[in-house]
Coordinates of N, CA, C and O and ligand atoms in Angstrom, one line a residue:
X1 N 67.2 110.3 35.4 CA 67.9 111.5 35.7 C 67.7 112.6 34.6 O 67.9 112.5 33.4
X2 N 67.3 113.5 35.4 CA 66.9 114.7 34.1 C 68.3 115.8 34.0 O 69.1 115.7 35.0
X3 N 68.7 116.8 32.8 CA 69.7 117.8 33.1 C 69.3 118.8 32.2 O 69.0 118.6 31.0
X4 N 69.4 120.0 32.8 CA 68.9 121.1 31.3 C 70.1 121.5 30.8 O 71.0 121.8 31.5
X5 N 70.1 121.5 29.3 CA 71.0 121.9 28.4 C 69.9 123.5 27.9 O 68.7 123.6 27.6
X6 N 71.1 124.7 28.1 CA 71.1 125.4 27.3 C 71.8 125.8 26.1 O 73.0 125.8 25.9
X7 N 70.6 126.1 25.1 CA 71.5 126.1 24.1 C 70.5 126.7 23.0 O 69.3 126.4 23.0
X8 N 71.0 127.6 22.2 CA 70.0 128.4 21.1 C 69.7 127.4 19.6 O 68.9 127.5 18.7
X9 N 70.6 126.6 20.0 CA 71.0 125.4 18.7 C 70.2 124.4 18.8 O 70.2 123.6 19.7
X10 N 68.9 124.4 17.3 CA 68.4 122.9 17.7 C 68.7 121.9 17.3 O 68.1 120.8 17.6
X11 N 70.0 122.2 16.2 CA 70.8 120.2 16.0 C 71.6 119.8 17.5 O 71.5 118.6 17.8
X12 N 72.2 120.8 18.3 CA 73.0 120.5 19.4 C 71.9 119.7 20.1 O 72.0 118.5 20.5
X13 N 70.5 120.5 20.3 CA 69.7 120.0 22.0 C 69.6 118.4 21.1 O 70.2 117.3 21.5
X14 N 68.9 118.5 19.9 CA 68.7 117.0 19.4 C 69.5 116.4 19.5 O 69.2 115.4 20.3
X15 N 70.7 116.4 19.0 CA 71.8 115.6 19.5 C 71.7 114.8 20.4 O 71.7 113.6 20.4
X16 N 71.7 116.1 21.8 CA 72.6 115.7 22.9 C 71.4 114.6 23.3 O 71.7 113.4 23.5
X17 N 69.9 115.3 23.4 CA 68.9 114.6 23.8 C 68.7 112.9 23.1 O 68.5 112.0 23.9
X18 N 68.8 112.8 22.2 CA 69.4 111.3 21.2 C 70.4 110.7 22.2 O 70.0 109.6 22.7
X19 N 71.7 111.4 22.4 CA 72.5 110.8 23.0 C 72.1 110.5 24.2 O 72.0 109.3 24.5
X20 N 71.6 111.6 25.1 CA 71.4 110.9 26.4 C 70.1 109.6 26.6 O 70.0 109.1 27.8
X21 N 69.5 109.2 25.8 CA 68.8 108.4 25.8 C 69.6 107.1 26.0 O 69.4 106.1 26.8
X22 N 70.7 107.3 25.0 CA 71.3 105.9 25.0 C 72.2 105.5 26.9 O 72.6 104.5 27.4
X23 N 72.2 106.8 27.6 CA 72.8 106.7 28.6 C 71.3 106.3 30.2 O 71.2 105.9 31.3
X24 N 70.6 106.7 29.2 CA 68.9 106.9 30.4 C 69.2 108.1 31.1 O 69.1 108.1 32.3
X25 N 69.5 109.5 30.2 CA 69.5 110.8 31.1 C 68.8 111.3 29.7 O 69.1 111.1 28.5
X26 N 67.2 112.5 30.8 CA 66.9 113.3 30.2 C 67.3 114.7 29.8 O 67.6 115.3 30.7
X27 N 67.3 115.2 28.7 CA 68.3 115.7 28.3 C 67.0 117.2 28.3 O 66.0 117.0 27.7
X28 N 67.1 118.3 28.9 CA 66.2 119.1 28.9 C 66.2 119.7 28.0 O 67.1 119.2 27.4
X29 N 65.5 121.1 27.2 CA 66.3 122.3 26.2 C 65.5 123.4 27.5 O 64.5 123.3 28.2
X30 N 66.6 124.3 27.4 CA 66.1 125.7 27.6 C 66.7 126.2 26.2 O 67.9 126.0 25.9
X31 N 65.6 126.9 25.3 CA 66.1 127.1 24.3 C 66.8 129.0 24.8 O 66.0 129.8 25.2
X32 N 68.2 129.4 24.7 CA 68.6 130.9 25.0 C 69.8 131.6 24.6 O 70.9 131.4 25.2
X33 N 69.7 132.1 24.0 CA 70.6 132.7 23.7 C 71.5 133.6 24.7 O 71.0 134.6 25.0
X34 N 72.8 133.3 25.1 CA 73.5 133.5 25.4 C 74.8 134.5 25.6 O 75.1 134.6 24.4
X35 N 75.4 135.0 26.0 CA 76.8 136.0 26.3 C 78.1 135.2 26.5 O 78.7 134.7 27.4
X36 N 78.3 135.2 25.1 CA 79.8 134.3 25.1 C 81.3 135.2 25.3 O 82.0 135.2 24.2
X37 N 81.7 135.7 26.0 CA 83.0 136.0 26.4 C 83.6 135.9 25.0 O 83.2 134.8 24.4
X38 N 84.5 136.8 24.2 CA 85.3 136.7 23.3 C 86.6 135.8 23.7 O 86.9 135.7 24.8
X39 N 87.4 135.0 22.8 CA 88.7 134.6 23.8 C 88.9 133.4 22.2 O 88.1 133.0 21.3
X40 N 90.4 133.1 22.7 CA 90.5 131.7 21.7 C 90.6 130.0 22.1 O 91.1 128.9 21.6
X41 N 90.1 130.4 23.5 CA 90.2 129.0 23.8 C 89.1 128.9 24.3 O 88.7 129.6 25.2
X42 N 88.2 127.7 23.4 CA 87.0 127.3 24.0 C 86.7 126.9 25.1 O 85.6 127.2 25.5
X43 N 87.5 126.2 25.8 CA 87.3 125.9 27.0 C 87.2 126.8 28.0 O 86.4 126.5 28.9
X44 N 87.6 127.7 28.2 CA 87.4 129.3 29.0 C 86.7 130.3 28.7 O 86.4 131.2 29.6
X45 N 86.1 130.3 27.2 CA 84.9 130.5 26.9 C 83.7 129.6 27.4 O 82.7 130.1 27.9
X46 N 83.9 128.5 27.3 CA 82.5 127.8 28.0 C 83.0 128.1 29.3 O 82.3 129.1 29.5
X47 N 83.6 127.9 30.3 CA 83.9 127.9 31.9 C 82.4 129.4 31.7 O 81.2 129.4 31.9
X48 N 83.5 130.9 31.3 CA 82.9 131.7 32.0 C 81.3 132.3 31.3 O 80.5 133.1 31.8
X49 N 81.0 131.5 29.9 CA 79.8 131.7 29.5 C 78.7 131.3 30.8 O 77.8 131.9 31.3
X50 N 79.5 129.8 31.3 CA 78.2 129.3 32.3 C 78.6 129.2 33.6 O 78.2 128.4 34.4
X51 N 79.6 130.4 33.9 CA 79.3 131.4 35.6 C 78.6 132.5 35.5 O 77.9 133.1 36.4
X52 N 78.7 132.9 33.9 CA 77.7 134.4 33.7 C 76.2 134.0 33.8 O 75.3 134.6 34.5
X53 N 75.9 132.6 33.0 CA 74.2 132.2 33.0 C 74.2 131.8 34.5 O 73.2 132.3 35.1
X54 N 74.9 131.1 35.3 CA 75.2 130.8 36.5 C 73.8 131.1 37.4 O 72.9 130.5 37.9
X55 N 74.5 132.8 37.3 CA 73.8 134.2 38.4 C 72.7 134.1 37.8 O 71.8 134.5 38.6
X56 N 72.4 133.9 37.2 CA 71.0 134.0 36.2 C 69.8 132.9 36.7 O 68.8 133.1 37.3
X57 N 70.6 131.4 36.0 CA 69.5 130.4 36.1 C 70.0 129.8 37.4 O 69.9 128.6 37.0
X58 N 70.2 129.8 38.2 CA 70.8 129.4 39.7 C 70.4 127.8 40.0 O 70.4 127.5 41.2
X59 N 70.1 126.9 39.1 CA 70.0 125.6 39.5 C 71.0 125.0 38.1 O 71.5 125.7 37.2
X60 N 71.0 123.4 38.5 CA 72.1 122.9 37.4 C 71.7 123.2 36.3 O 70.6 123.7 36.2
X61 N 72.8 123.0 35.1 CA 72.8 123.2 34.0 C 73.8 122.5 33.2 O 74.6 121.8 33.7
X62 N 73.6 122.8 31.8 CA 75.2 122.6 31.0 C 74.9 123.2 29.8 O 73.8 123.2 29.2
X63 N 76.5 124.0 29.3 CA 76.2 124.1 28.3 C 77.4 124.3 26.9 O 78.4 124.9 27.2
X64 N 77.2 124.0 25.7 CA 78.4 123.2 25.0 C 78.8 124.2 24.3 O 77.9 125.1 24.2
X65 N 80.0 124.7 23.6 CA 80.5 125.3 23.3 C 81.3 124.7 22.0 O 82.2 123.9 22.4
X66 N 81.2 124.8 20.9 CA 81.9 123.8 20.2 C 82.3 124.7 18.8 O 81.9 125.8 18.5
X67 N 83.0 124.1 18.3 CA 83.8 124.5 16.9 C 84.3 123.9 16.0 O 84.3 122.7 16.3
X68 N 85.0 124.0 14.6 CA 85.5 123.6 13.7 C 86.9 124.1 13.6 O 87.1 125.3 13.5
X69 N 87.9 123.1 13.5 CA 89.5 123.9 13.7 C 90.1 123.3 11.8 O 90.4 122.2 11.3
X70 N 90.0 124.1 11.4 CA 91.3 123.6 9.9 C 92.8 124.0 10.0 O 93.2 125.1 10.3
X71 N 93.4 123.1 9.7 CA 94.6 123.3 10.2 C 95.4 123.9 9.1 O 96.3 124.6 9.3
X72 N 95.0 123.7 7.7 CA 95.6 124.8 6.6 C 95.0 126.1 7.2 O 95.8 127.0 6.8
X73 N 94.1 126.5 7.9 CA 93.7 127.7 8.0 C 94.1 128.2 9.6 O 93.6 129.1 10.2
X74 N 95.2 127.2 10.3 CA 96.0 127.7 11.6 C 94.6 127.6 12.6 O 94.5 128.4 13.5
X75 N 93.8 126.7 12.3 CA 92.6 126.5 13.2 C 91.3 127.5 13.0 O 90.3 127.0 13.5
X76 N 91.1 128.7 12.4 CA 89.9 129.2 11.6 C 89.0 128.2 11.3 O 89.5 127.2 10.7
X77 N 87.9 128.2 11.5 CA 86.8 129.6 12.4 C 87.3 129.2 13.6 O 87.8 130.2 14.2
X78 N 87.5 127.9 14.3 CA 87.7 127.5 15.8 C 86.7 128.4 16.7 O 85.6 128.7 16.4
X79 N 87.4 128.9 17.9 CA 86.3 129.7 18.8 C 85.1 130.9 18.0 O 84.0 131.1 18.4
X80 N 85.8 131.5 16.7 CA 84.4 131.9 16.3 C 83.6 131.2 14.5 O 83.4 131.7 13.4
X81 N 83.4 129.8 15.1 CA 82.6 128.5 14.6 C 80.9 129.8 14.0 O 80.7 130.3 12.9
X82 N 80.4 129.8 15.0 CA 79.3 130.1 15.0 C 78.6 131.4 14.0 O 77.5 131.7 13.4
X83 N 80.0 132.1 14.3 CA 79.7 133.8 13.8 C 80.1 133.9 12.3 O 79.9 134.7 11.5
X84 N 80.8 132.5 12.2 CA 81.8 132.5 10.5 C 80.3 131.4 10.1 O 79.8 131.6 9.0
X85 N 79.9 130.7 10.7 CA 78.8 129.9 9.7 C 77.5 130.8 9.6 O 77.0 130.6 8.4
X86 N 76.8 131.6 10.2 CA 76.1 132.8 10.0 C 76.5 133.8 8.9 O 75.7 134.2 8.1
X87 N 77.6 134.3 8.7 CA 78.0 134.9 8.4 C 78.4 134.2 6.6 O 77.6 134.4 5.7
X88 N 79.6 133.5 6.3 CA 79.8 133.1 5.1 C 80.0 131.7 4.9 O 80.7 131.2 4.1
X89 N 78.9 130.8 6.1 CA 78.6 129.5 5.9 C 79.7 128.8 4.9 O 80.8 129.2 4.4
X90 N 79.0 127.4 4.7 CA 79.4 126.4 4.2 C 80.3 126.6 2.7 O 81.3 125.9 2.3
X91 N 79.7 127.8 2.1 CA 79.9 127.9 0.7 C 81.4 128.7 0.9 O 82.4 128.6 0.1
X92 N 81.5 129.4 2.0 CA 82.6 130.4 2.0 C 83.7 129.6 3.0 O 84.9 129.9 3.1
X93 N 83.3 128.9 3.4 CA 84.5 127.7 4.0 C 85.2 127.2 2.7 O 86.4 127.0 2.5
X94 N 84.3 127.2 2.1 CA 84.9 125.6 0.4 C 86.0 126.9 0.0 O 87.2 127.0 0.0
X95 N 84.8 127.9 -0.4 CA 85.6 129.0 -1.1 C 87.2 129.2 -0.6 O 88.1 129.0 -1.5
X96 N 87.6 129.5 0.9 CA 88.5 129.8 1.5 C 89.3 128.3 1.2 O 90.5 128.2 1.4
X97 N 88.8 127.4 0.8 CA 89.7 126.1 0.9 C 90.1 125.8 -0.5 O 91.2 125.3 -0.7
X98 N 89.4 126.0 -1.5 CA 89.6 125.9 -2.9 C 91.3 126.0 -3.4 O 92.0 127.0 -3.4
X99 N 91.4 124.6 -3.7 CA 92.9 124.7 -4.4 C 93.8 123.9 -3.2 O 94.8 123.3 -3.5
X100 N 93.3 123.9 -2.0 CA 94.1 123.5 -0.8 C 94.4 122.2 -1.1 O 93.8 121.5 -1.9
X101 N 95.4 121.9 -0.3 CA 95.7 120.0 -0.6 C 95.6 119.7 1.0 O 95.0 118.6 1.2
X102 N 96.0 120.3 2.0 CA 95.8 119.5 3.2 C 94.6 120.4 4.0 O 94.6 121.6 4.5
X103 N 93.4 118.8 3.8 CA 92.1 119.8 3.8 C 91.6 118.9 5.2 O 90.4 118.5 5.4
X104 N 92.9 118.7 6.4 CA 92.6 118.0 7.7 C 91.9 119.1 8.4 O 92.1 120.3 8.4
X105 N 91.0 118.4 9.0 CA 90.1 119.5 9.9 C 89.8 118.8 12.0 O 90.0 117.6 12.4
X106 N 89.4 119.7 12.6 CA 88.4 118.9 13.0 C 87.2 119.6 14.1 O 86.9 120.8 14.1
X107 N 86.8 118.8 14.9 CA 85.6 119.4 15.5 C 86.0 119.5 17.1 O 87.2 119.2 17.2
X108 N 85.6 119.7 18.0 CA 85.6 120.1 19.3 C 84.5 120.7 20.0 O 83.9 121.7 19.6
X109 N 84.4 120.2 20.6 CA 83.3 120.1 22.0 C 83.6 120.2 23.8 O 84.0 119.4 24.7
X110 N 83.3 121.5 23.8 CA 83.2 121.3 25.2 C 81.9 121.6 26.1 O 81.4 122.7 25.9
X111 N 81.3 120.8 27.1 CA 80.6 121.2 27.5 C 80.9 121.5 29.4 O 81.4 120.8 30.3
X112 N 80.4 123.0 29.7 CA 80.5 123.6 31.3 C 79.0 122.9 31.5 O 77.9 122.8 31.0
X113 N 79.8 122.3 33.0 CA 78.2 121.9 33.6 C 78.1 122.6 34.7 O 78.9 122.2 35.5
X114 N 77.5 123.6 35.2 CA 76.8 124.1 36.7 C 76.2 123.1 37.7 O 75.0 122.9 37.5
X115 N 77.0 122.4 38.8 CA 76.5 121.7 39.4 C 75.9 122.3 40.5 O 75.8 121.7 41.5
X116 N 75.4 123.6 40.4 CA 74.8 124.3 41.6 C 75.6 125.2 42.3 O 75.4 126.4 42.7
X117 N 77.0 124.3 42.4 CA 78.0 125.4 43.3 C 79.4 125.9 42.1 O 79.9 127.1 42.1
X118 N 79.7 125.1 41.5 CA 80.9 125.6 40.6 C 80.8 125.0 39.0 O 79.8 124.4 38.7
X119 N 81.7 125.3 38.2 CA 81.2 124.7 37.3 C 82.4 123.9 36.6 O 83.5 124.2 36.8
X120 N 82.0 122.5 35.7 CA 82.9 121.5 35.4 C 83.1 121.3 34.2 O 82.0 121.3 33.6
X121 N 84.2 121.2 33.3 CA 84.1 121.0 32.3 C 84.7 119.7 31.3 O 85.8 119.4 31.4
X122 N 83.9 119.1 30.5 CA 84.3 117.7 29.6 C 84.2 118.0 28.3 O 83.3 118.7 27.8
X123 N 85.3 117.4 27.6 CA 85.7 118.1 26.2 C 86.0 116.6 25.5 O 86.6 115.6 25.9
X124 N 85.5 117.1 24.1 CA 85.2 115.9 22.7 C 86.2 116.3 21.9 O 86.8 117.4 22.0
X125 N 86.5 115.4 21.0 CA 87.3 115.8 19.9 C 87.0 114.8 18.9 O 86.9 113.6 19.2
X126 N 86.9 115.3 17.4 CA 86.7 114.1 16.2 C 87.6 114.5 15.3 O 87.9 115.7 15.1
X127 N 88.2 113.3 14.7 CA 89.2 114.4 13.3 C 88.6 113.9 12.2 O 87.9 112.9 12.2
X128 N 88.8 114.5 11.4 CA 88.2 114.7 9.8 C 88.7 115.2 9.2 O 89.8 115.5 9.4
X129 N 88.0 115.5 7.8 CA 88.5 116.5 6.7 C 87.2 117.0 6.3 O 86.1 116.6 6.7
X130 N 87.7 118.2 5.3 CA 87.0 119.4 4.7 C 86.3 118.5 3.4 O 87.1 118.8 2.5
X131 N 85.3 117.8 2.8 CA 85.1 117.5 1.7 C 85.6 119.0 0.7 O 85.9 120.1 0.8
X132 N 85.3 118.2 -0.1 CA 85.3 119.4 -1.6 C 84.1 120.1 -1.9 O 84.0 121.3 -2.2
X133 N 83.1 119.0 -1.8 CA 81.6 120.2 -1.7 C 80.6 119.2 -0.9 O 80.7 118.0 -0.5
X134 N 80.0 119.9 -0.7 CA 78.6 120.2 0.4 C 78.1 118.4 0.0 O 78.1 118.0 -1.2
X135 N 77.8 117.7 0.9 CA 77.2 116.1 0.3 C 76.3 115.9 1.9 O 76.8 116.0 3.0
X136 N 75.0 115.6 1.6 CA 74.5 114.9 2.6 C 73.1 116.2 2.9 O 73.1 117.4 2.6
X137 N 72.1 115.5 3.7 CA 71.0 116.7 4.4 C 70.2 116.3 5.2 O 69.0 116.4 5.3
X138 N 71.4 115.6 6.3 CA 70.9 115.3 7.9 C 71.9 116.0 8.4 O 73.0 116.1 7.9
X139 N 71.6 116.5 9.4 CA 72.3 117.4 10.6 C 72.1 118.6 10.5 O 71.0 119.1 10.3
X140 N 73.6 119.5 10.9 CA 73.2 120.9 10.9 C 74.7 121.3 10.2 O 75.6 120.7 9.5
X141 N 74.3 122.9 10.9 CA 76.1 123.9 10.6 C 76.7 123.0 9.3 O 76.2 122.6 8.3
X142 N 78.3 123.1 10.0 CA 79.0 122.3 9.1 C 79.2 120.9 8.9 O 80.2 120.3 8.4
X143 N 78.0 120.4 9.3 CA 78.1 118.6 8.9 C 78.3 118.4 7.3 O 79.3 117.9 7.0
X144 N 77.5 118.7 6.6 CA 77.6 119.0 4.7 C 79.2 119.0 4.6 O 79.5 118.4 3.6
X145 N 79.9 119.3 5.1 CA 81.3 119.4 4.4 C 82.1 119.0 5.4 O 83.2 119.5 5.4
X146 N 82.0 118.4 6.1 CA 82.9 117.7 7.5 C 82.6 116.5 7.4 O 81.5 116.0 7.6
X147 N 84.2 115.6 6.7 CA 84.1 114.3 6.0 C 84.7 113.4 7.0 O 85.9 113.7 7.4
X148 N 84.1 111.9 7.6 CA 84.7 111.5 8.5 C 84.8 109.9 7.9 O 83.7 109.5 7.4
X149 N 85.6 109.3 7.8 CA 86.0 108.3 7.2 C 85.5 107.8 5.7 O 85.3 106.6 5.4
X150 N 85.3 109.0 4.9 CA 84.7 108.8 3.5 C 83.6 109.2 3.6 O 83.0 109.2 2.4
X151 N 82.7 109.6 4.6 CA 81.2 109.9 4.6 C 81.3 111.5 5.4 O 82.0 111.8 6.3
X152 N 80.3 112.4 4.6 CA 79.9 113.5 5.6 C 78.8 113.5 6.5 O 77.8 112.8 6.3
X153 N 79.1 114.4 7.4 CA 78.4 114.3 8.8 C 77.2 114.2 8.3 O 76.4 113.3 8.7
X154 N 76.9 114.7 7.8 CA 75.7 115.4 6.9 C 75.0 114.0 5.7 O 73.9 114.0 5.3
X155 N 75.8 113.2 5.6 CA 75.5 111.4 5.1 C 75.6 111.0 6.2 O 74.4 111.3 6.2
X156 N 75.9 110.4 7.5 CA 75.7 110.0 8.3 C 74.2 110.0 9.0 O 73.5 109.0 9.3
X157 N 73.9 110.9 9.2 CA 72.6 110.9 10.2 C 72.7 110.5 11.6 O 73.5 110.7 12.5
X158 N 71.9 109.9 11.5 CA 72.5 109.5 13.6 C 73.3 108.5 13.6 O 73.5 108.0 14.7
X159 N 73.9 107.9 12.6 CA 75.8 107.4 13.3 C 76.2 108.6 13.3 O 77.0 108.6 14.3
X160 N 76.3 109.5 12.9 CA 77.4 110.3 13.4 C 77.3 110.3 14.9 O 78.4 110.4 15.6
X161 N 76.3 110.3 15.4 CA 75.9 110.3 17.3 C 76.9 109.2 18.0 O 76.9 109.0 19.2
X162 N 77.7 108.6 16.8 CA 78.3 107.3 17.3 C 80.0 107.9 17.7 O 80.8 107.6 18.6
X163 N 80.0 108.9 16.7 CA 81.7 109.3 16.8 C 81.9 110.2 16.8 O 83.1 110.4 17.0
X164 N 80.7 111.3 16.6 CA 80.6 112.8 17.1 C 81.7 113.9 18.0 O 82.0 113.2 19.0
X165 N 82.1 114.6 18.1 CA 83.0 115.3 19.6 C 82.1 115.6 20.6 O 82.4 115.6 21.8
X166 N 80.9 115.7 20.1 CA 79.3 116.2 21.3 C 79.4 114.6 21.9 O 79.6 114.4 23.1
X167 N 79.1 113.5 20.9 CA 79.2 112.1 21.8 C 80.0 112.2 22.8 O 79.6 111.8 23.9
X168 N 81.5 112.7 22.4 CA 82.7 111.8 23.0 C 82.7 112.8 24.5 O 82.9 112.3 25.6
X169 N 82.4 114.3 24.3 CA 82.1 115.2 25.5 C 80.6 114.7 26.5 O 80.6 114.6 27.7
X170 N 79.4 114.5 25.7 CA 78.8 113.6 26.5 C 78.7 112.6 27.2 O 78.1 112.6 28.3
X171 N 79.4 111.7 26.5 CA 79.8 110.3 27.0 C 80.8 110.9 28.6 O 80.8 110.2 29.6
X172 N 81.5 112.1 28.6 CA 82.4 112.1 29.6 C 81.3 112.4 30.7 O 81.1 111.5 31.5
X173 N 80.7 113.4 30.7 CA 79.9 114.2 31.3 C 78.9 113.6 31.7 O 78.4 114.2 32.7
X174 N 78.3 112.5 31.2 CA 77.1 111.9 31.8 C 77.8 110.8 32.7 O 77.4 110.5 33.9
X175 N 79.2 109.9 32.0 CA 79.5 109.2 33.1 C 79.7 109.8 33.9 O 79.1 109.4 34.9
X176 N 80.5 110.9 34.3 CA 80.5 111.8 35.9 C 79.1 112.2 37.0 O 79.2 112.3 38.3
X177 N 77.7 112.3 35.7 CA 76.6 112.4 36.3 C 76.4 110.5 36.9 O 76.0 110.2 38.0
X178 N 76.7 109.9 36.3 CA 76.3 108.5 37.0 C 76.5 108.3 37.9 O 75.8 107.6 38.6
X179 N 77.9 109.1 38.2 CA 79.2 107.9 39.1 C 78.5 108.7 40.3 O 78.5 108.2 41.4
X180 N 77.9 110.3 40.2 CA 77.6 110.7 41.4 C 76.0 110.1 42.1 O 75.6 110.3 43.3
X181 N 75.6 109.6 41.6 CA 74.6 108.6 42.2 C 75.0 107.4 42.9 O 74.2 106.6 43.3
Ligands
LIG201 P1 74.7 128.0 21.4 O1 75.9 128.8 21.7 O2 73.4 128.8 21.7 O3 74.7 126.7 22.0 P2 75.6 128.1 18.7 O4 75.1 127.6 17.4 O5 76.0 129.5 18.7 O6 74.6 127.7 19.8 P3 78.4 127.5 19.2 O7 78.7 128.8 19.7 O8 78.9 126.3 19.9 O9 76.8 127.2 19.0 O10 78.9 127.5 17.7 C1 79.3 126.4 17.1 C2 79.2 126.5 15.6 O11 79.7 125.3 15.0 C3 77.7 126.7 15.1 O12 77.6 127.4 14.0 C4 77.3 125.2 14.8 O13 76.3 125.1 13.8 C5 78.7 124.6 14.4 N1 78.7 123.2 14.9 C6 78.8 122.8 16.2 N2 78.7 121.5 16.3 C7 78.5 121.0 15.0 C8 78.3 119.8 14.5 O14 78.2 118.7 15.2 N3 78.1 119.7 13.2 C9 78.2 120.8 12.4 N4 78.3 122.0 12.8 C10 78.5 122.1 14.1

């Protein structure tokens, strides 16, 4: 079973593509950049990002929407993950955390799937913490400082594919692609 993932992100397509192997789904890239609706809940940002690509690419699709929530920072960057790691990355996360003592974080994933007629959504979640500084140089974004049981994402490598929020939203999302066969 094949499925195209859009997405401008090439740790995401690799990911997901890794992941779906382990399920026996091929994992397509359209590599594109996108019109993401402003808003603070990711899940209604992905819903209406992929009714807007919808009109556009008119056969199935999916596409993930995901973030970093710190809870000393009341959930910052969260919905804007993307625009705060472009902008003052990894170094200015530490910065904004320096001195902090509750350095709980975590990740979130949701992915809209276009099944042709409407669109569905399955959502991940991992918890973690903020390391103190940058450790590791596998992955992407904020893996370097997103610490999940003593190790960063970023020291992990492909276990992290094991406990990921992209896993745990995959894992939902492909079993729903199965069950409809
Ligand atoms: P697309 O929207 O084109 O898919 P994007 O990079 O803009 O790509 P998001 O809007 O979902 O993706 O933004 C999420 C941000 O969070 C982005 O900067 C990612 O690098 C980062 N991020 C998402 N998942 C991550 C992960 O597993 N590890 C580290 N950083 C991650």
């Amino acid at each position: 079973m094949r499925v195209l993932f859009v997405t401008s992100n090439e740790g995401k397509f690799k990911e997901a593509k890794s992941i779906g192997e382990k399920y026996g789904i091929e994992v397509e890239w359209l590599k594109e950049e996108y019109l993401e609706p402003q808003g603070n809940d990711l899940e209604e940002i992905a819903k209406k990002s992929a009714e807007l690509l919808a009109e556009k690419i008119r056969e199935p699709f999916f596409i993930e929407d995901s973030g970093l929530f710190i809870e000393a920072l009341n959930g910052f960057p969260g919905p804007y993950s993307s625009f705060v790691f472009k902008t003052i990355g990894n170094e200015g996360i530490l910065k904004l955390m320096e001195g902090v003592e509750n350095r709980k974080a975590y990740f979130l994933a949701v992915i809209a799937f276009f099944d042709g007629k409407k669109v569905l959504t399955f959502k991940g979640k991992v918890e973690g913490r903020i390391a103190e500084e940058m450790r590791g140089d596998k992955g992407f974004g904020f893996d370097p400082i997103f610490e999940y049981s003593g190790r960063t994402f970023a020291e992990m490598g492909e276990e992290k594919n094991e406990v990921s929020h992209r896993r745990r939203a995959l894992e939902e999302f492909f079993g729903y692609l199965k069950a409809l066969r």
